[in-house]
Structure formats: C-alpha cells, structure tokens
Tab-separated table of C-alpha atoms in Angstrom:
chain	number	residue	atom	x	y	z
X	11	UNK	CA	107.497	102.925	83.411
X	12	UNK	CA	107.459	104.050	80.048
X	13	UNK	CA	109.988	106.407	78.074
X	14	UNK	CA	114.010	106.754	78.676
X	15	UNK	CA	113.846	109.836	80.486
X	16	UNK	CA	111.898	109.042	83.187
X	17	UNK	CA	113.991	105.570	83.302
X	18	UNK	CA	116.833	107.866	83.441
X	19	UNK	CA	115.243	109.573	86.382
X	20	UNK	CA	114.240	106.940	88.566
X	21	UNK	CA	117.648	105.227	88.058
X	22	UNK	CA	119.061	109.160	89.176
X	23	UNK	CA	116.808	108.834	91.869
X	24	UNK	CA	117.325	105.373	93.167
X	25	UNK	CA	121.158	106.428	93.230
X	26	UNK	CA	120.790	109.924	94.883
X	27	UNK	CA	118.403	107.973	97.569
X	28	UNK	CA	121.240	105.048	97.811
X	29	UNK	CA	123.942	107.064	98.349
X	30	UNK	CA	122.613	109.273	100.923
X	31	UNK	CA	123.374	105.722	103.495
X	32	UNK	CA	126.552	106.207	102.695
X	33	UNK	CA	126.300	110.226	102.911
X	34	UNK	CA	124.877	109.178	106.601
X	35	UNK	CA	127.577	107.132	107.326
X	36	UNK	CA	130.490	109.376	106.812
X	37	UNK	CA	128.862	112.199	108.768
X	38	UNK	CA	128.419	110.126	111.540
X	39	UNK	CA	132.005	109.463	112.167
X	40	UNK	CA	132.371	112.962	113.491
X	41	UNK	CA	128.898	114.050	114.646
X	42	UNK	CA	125.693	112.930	116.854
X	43	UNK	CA	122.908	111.578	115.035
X	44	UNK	CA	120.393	113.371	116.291
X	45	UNK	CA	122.146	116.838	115.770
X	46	UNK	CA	123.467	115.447	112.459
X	47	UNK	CA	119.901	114.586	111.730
X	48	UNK	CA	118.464	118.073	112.147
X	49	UNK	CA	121.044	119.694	110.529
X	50	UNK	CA	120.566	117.942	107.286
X	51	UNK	CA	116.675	119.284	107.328
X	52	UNK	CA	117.349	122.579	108.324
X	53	UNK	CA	119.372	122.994	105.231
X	54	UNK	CA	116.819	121.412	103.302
X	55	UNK	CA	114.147	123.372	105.150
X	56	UNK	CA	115.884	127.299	104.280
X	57	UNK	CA	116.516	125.466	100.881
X	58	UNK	CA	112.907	125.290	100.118
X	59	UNK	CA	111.597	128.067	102.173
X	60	UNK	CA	113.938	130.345	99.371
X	61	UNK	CA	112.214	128.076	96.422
X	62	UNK	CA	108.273	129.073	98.149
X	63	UNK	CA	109.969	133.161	98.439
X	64	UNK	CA	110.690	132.852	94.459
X	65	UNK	CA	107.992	131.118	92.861
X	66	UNK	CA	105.458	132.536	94.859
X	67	UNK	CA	103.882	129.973	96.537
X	68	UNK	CA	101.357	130.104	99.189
X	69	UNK	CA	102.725	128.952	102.675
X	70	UNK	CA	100.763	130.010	105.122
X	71	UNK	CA	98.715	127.922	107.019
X	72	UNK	CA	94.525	128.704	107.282
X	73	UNK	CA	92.541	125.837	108.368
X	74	UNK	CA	93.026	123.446	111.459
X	75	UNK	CA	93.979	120.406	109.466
X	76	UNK	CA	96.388	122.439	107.670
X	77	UNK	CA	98.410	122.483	111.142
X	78	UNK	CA	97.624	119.061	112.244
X	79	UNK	CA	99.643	118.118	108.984
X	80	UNK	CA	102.035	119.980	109.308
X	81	UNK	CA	102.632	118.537	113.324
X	82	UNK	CA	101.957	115.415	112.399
X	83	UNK	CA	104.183	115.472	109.307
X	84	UNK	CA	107.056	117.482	111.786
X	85	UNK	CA	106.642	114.977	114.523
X	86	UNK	CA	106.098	111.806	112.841
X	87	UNK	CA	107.380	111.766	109.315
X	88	UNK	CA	110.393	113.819	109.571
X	89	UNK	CA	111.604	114.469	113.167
X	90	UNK	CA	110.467	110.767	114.716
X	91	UNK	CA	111.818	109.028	111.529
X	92	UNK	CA	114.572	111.284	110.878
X	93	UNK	CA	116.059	111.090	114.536
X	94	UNK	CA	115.484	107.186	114.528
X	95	UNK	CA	116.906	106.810	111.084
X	96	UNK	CA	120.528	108.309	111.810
X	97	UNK	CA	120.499	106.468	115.910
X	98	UNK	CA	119.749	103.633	114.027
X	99	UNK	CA	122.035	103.888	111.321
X	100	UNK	CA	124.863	104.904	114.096
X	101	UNK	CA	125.007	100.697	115.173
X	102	UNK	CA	124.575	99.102	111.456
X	103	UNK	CA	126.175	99.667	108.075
X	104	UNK	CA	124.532	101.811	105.095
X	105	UNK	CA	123.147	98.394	103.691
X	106	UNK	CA	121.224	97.283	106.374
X	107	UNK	CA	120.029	100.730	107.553
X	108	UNK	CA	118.537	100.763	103.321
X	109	UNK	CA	117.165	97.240	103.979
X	110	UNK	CA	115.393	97.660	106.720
X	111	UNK	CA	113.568	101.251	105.687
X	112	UNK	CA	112.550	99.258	102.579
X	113	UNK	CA	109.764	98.143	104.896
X	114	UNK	CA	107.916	101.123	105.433
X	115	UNK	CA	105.334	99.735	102.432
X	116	UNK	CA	104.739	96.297	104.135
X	117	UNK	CA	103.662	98.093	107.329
X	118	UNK	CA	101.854	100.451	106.053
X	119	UNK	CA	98.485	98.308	105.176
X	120	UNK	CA	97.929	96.828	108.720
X	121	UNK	CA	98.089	100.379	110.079
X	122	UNK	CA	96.183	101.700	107.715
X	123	UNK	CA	93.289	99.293	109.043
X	124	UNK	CA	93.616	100.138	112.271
X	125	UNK	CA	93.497	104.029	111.687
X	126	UNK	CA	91.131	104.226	108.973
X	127	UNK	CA	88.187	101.079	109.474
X	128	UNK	CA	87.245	101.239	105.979
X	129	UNK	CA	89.855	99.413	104.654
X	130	UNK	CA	90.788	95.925	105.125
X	131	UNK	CA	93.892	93.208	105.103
X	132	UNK	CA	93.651	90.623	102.536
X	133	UNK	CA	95.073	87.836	102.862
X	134	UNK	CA	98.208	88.219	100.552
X	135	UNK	CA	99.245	91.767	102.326
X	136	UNK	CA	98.845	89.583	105.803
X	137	UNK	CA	101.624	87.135	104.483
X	138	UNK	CA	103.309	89.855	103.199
X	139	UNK	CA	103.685	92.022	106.323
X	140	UNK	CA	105.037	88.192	107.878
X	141	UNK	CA	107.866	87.676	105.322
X	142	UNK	CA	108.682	91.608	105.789
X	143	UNK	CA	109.021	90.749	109.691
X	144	UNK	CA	110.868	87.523	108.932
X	145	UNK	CA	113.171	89.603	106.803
X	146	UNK	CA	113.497	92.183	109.143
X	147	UNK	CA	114.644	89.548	111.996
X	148	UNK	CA	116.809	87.729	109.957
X	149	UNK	CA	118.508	91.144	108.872
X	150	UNK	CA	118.905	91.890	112.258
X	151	UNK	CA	120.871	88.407	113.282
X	152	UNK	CA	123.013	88.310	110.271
X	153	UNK	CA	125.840	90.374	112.244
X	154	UNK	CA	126.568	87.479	114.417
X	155	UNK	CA	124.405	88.080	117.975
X	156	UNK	CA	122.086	89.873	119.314
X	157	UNK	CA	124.305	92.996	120.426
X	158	UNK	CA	124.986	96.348	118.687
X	159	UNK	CA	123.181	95.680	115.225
X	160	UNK	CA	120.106	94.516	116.571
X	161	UNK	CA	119.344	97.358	118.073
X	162	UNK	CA	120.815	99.092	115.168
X	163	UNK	CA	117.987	97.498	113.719
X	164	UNK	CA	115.304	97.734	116.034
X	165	UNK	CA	115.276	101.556	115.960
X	166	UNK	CA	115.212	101.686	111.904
X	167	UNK	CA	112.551	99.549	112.200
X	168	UNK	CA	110.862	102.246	114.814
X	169	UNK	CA	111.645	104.663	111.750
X	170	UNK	CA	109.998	102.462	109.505
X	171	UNK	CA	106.891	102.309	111.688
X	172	UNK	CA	106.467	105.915	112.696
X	173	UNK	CA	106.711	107.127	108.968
X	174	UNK	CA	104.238	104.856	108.254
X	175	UNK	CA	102.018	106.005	111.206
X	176	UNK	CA	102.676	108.967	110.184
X	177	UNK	CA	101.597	108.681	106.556
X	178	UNK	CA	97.790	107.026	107.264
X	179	UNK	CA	97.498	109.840	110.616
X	180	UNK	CA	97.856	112.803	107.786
X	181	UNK	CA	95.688	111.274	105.192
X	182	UNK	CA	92.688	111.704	107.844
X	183	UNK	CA	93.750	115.457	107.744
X	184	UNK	CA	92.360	118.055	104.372
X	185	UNK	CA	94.774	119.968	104.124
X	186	UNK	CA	94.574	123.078	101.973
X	187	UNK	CA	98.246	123.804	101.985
X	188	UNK	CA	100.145	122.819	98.602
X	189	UNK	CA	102.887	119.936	98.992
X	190	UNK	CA	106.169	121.763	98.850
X	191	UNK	CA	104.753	124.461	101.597
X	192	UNK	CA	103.195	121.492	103.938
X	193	UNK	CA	106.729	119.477	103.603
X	194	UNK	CA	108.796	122.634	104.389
X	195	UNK	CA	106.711	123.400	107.236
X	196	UNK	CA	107.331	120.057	108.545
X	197	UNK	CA	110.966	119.979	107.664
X	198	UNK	CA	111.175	122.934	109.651
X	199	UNK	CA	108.787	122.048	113.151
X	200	UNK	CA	111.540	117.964	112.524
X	201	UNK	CA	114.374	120.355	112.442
X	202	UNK	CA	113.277	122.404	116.115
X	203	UNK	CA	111.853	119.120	117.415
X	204	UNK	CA	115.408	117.433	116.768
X	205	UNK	CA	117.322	119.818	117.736
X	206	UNK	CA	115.515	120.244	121.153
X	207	UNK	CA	116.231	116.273	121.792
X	208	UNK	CA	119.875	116.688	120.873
X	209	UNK	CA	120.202	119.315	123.621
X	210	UNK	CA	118.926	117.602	126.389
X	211	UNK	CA	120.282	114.076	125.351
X	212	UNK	CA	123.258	113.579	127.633
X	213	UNK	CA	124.770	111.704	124.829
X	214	UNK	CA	125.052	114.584	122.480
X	215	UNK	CA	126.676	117.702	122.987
X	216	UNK	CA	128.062	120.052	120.637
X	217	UNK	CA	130.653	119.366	117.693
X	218	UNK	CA	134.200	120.504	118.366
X	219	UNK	CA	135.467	122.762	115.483
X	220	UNK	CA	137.893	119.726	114.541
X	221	UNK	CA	134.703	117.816	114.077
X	222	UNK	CA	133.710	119.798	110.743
X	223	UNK	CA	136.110	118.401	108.686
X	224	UNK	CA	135.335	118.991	105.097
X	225	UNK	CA	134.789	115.341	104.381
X	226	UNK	CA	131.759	116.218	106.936
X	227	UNK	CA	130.503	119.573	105.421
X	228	UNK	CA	130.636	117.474	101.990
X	229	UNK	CA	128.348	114.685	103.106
X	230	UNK	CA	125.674	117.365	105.156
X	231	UNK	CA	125.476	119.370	102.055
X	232	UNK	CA	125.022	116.392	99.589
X	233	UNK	CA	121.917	114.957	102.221
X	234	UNK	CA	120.811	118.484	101.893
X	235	UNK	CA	120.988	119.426	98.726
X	236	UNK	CA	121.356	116.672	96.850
X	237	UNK	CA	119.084	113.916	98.231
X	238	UNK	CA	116.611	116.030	99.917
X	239	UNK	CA	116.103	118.937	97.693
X	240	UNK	CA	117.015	117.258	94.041
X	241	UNK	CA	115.390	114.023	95.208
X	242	UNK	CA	112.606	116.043	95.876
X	243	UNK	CA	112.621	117.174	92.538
X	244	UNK	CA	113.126	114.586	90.874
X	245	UNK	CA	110.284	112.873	93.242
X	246	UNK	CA	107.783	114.490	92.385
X	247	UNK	CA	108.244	114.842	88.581
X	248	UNK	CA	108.154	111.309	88.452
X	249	UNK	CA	105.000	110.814	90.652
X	250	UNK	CA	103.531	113.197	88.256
X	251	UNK	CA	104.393	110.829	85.244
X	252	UNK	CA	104.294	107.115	86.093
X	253	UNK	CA	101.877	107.302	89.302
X	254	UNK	CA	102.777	105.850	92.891
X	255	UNK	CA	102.769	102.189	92.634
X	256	UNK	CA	105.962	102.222	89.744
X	257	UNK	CA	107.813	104.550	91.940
X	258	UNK	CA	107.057	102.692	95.311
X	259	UNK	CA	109.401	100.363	93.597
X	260	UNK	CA	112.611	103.080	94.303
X	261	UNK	CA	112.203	101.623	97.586
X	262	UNK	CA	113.998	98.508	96.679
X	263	UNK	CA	116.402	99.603	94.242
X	264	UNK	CA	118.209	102.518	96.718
X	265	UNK	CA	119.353	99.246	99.031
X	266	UNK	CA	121.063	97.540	96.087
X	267	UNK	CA	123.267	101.196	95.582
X	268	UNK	CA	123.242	101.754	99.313
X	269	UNK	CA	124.938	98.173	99.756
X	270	UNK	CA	126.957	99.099	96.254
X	271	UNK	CA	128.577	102.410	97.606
X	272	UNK	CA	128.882	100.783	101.280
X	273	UNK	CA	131.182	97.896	99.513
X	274	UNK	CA	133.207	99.875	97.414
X	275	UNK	CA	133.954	103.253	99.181
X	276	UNK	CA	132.966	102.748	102.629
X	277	UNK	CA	134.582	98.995	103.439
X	278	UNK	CA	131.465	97.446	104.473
X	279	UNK	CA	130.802	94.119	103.779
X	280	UNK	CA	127.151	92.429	103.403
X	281	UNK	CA	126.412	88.718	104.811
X	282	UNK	CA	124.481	86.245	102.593
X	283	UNK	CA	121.735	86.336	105.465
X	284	UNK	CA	121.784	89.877	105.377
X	285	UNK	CA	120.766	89.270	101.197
X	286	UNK	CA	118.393	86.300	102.448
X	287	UNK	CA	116.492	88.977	104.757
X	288	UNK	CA	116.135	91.479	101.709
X	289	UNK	CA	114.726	89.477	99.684
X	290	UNK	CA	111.965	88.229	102.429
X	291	UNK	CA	111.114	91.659	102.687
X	292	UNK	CA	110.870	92.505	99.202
X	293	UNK	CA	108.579	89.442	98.687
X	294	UNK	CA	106.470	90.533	101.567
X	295	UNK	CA	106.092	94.432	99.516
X	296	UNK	CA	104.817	92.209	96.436
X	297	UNK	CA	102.752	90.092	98.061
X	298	UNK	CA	101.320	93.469	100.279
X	299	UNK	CA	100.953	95.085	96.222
X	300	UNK	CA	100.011	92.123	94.473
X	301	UNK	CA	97.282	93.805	92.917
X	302	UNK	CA	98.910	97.173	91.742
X	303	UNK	CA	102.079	95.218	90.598
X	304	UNK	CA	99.556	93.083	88.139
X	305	UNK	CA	97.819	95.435	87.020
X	306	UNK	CA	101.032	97.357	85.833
X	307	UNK	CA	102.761	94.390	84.796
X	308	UNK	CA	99.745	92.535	83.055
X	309	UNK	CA	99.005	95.088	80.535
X	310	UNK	CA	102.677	94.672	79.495
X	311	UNK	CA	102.553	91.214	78.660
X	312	UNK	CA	99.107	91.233	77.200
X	313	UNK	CA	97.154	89.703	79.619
X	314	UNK	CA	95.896	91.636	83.142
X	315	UNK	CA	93.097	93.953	83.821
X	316	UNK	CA	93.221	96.632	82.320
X	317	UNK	CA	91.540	100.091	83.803
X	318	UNK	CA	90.036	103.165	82.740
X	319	UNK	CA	93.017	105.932	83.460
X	320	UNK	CA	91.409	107.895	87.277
X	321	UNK	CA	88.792	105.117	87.763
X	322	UNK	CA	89.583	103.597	91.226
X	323	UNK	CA	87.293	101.140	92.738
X	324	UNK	CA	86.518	101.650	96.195
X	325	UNK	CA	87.255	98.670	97.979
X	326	UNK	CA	90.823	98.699	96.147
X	327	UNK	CA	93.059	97.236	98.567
X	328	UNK	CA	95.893	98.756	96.730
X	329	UNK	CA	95.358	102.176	97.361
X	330	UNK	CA	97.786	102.858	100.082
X	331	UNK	CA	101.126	103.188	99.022
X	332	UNK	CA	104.460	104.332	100.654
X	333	UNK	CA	107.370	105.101	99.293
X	334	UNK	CA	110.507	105.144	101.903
X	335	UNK	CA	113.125	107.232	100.320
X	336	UNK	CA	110.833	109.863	98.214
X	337	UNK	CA	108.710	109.276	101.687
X	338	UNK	CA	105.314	109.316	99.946
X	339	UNK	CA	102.330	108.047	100.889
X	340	UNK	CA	99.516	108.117	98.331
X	341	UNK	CA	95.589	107.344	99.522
X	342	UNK	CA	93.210	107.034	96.278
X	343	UNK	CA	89.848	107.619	97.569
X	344	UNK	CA	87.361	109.069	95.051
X	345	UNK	CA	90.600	112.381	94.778
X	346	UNK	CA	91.957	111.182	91.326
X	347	UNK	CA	94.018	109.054	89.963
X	348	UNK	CA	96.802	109.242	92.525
X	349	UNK	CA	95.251	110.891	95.073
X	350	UNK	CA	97.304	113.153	97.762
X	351	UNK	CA	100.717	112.845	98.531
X	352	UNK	CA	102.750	113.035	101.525
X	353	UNK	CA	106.527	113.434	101.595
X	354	UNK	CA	108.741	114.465	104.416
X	355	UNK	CA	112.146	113.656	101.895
X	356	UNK	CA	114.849	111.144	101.280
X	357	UNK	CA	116.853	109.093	103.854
C-alpha cells in the first residue's frame, strides 16, 4: 500500500466497514433482522439506481449471463448473506459477528475447487481453511456453552459460506453489465427476496411506529449511506489503486473497530478466547494467501519475487480473493491484472 491517501482511505474504510456491526446492532434492538436487512439495501439500491440515472450508465441487462449474475449475486451474495448476517448478528455481539465474516477468504479456495476443477488446494490454504475452522469453533464457545451464541455463530458462518459460493458461482458467468449496474441489480432482486422471507416468517411482522425511533432511522441510514454507498466508493477507488490482495486485508482490520466501537459505545465485552479464535482465523487467511502476501511484502524488504505488473501465471493459486466487507471477489485468469470484481457491499 503505497502513498498517504490511499492509507487514509483504507483506514476510512476499515472504520466505515467496523462500525456498521455496531450500526447493526443498534437497529436490531427495535426491528427484525430480516426486514432490517432489506431495508438497509433498498436504500442503498434507490441510492445507486439515482447515481446509474445521472452519470449515464448502462443498466440494462442483454445477455443470459448478465441475469444469471445478477440472480446469483441477488440470491447469494446479498439476500442469502445479508439475511444470515443480521439473524446471525441478532444472538452475538458486533465483535464476533466481524470475526466470524472475516472468514469468507479462508473458504473461498476449497470452493473454488470444487466449482471451477482447474484450480487446486495447496497444501498451506488446506491448513489454512483448518485454523479458520478452529477459529471459528473456538469463537463460537467463548460465550460460555453451546446456547444462543453458537448459533449466533453458526448462521454468520452460513453468511460466510454463501458469499463465498456466491463469489466462485458468478465468476463462471461473462457478464457484460458494468459493476455498479450488476451490484444494484442485485441489491435490488436481495432487497425483494428479503423482504418476501420477512413476510412469511412468523417471527417477523411489521415495526410499530414506536419502533422507528430516531436512534433507529440514524443507524439504517448510516448502513445505507454510509457503509454501503461511501464504502462502495471508497471500495472501489482503492481496488483500482493497490489491487485485491492489499485490500483483502480490510477484512481483518474492520473486526479490531467492530470490537473497538462494541466496547466503548455499545457495552460489549470481548473474551480472551474470543481474541484466541481471531487470531486462528487470521492465520488460516495468511496461510490460504501465503503467496500473494509474499509477493507484496517481499519486494518491500528487498528480497521476494518480484513480477512483471498484469503478468499472472496460470496455475497461480492466489488468484481467488475475497474480500468480506467491500464483498469482492477477484478471479485473475488471463483478464488483467486484477481481473473482474464482484461486490454485493459492506456488512
């Protein structure tokens, strides 16, 4: 990551992302996560549907992969993780529900294998994706039994997973649509999806008017606005300038300010084993990226491959790369540098 400014960005970004846990947390005190869920994208969604209407970008769909992205994307990457994400988040704190997402990357590889044959596990990325599920477990014990939290946990985890699924399933799609248009589109088919499963789940039913208290209106318009359309922003300008592999790394730095912000404003606390389980996890993303963290790290020191700027090998095994909050998942395969990018938002 070179220059201050886009330092200054990813440390925006890395708060924006963190503090949306915390966003998620208030709002659930007075509404259902699903409806809460699909609220916070259909502001996002007429948010960037008004951006497309002034800049002029093209948003309708033409080819048949075009709208398998966009259901997959809907489905999968924003109404499946979306809906899981705030249920989840409903039994655990902001900290844990920021811990566990951070293992969307250490998932992702073993997927990717079994959706697309050409690639393959190596051996670090298999004892990766073991500390991730060791983490993952002992994040999920650290509130005392085996009760509330863990399944708390179990359905962020499901999150985790069906982004991830999500992210491989849409790379086998070419898509002609440009990024913002293809996200917005599947902001908007989450937003229907979820709020079609909030209506017929007899645990949800419809806010009382004391419910939208403006503590609650604050927190859906910062998730909206805020994390969703300026992370966006900011997102993307930084993919743009230091590539996917550096900005994966957001992924681990939003916990620290989710568990921050939980501590300070929110009265949560966080349990050594609960610390213990992050850092499994974030040993199991380095030991899934070992290759694209030396090769960014070794040039710095003065020792490390070094590579031709766009020149990918093809049996790379660090190609595939997800990031949880920007939700990006980045396939290099003979398209560039970076390759395409998928991104349903932040959590």
């Amino acid at each position: 990551m070179t220059g201050k400014r886009d330092l200054s960005l990813f440390v925006a970004l890395a708060i924006v992302w963190g503090t949306a846990f915390g966003a998620i947390e208030v709002g659930l005190a007075t509404l259902p996560p699903i409806l809460f869920a699909a609220l916070r994208l259909d502001v996002a969604t007429l948010l960037f549907t008004a951006g497309i209407a002034v800049y002029g970008l093209e948003w309708r769909p033409r080819t048949r992969d075009d709208w398998i992205a966009i259901g997959v994307g809907g489905v999968l990457l924003v109404g499946g993780h979306y809906g899981l994400l705030f249920l989840g988040q409903s039994h655990v704190s902001s900290a844990v529900a920021a811990i566990v997402l951070s293992l969307t990357p250490v998932v992702t590889p073993p997927l990717a294998i079994a959706v697309l044959p050409q690639e393959r596990l190596r051996a670090p990325a298999a004892v990766g994706l073991l500390l991730g599920l060791a983490g993952v477990i002992v994040v999920a014990l650290s509130g005392g039994s085996l009760g509330g939290q863990a399944v708390g946990v179990v359905l962020l985890f499901a999150a985790a997973f069906v982004f991830a699924l999500g992210s491989v399933l849409i790379e086998r799609a070419e898509e002609t649509l440009p990024v913002v248009p293809l996200q917005t589109w599947a902001m908007g088919v989450g937003a229907l999806a979820l709020h079609g499963l909030s209506y017929v789940h007899p645990g949800e039913s419809v806010p009382a008017a004391s419910a939208w208290t403006s503590t609650t209106i604050a927190a859906l318009a910062y998730l909206g606005v805020v994390a969703t359309a300026g992370g966006f922003l900011a997102y993307f300008v930084l993919l743009d300038r230091i590539g996917a592999s550096q900005l994966s790394l957001v992924s681990y730095a939003s916990p620290v300010v989710a568990a921050l912000v939980g501590w300070a404003l929110l009265g949560e606390t966080i349990t050594l084993a609960t610390i213990g389980g992050f850092g499994l996890i974030v040993l199991g993303f380095a030991l899934c990226k070992i290759g694209a963290l030396w090769k960014t790290a070794g040039p710095v020191v003065g020792y490390g491959p070094h590579r031709p700027t766009g020149a990918i090998a093809d049996d790379d095994p660090d190609r595939w790369v997800v990031d949880r909050n920007g939700n990006a998942y980045v396939a290099a395969s003979g398209r560039g540098a970076e390759g395409r990018t998928s991104a349903p938002g932040a959590d």
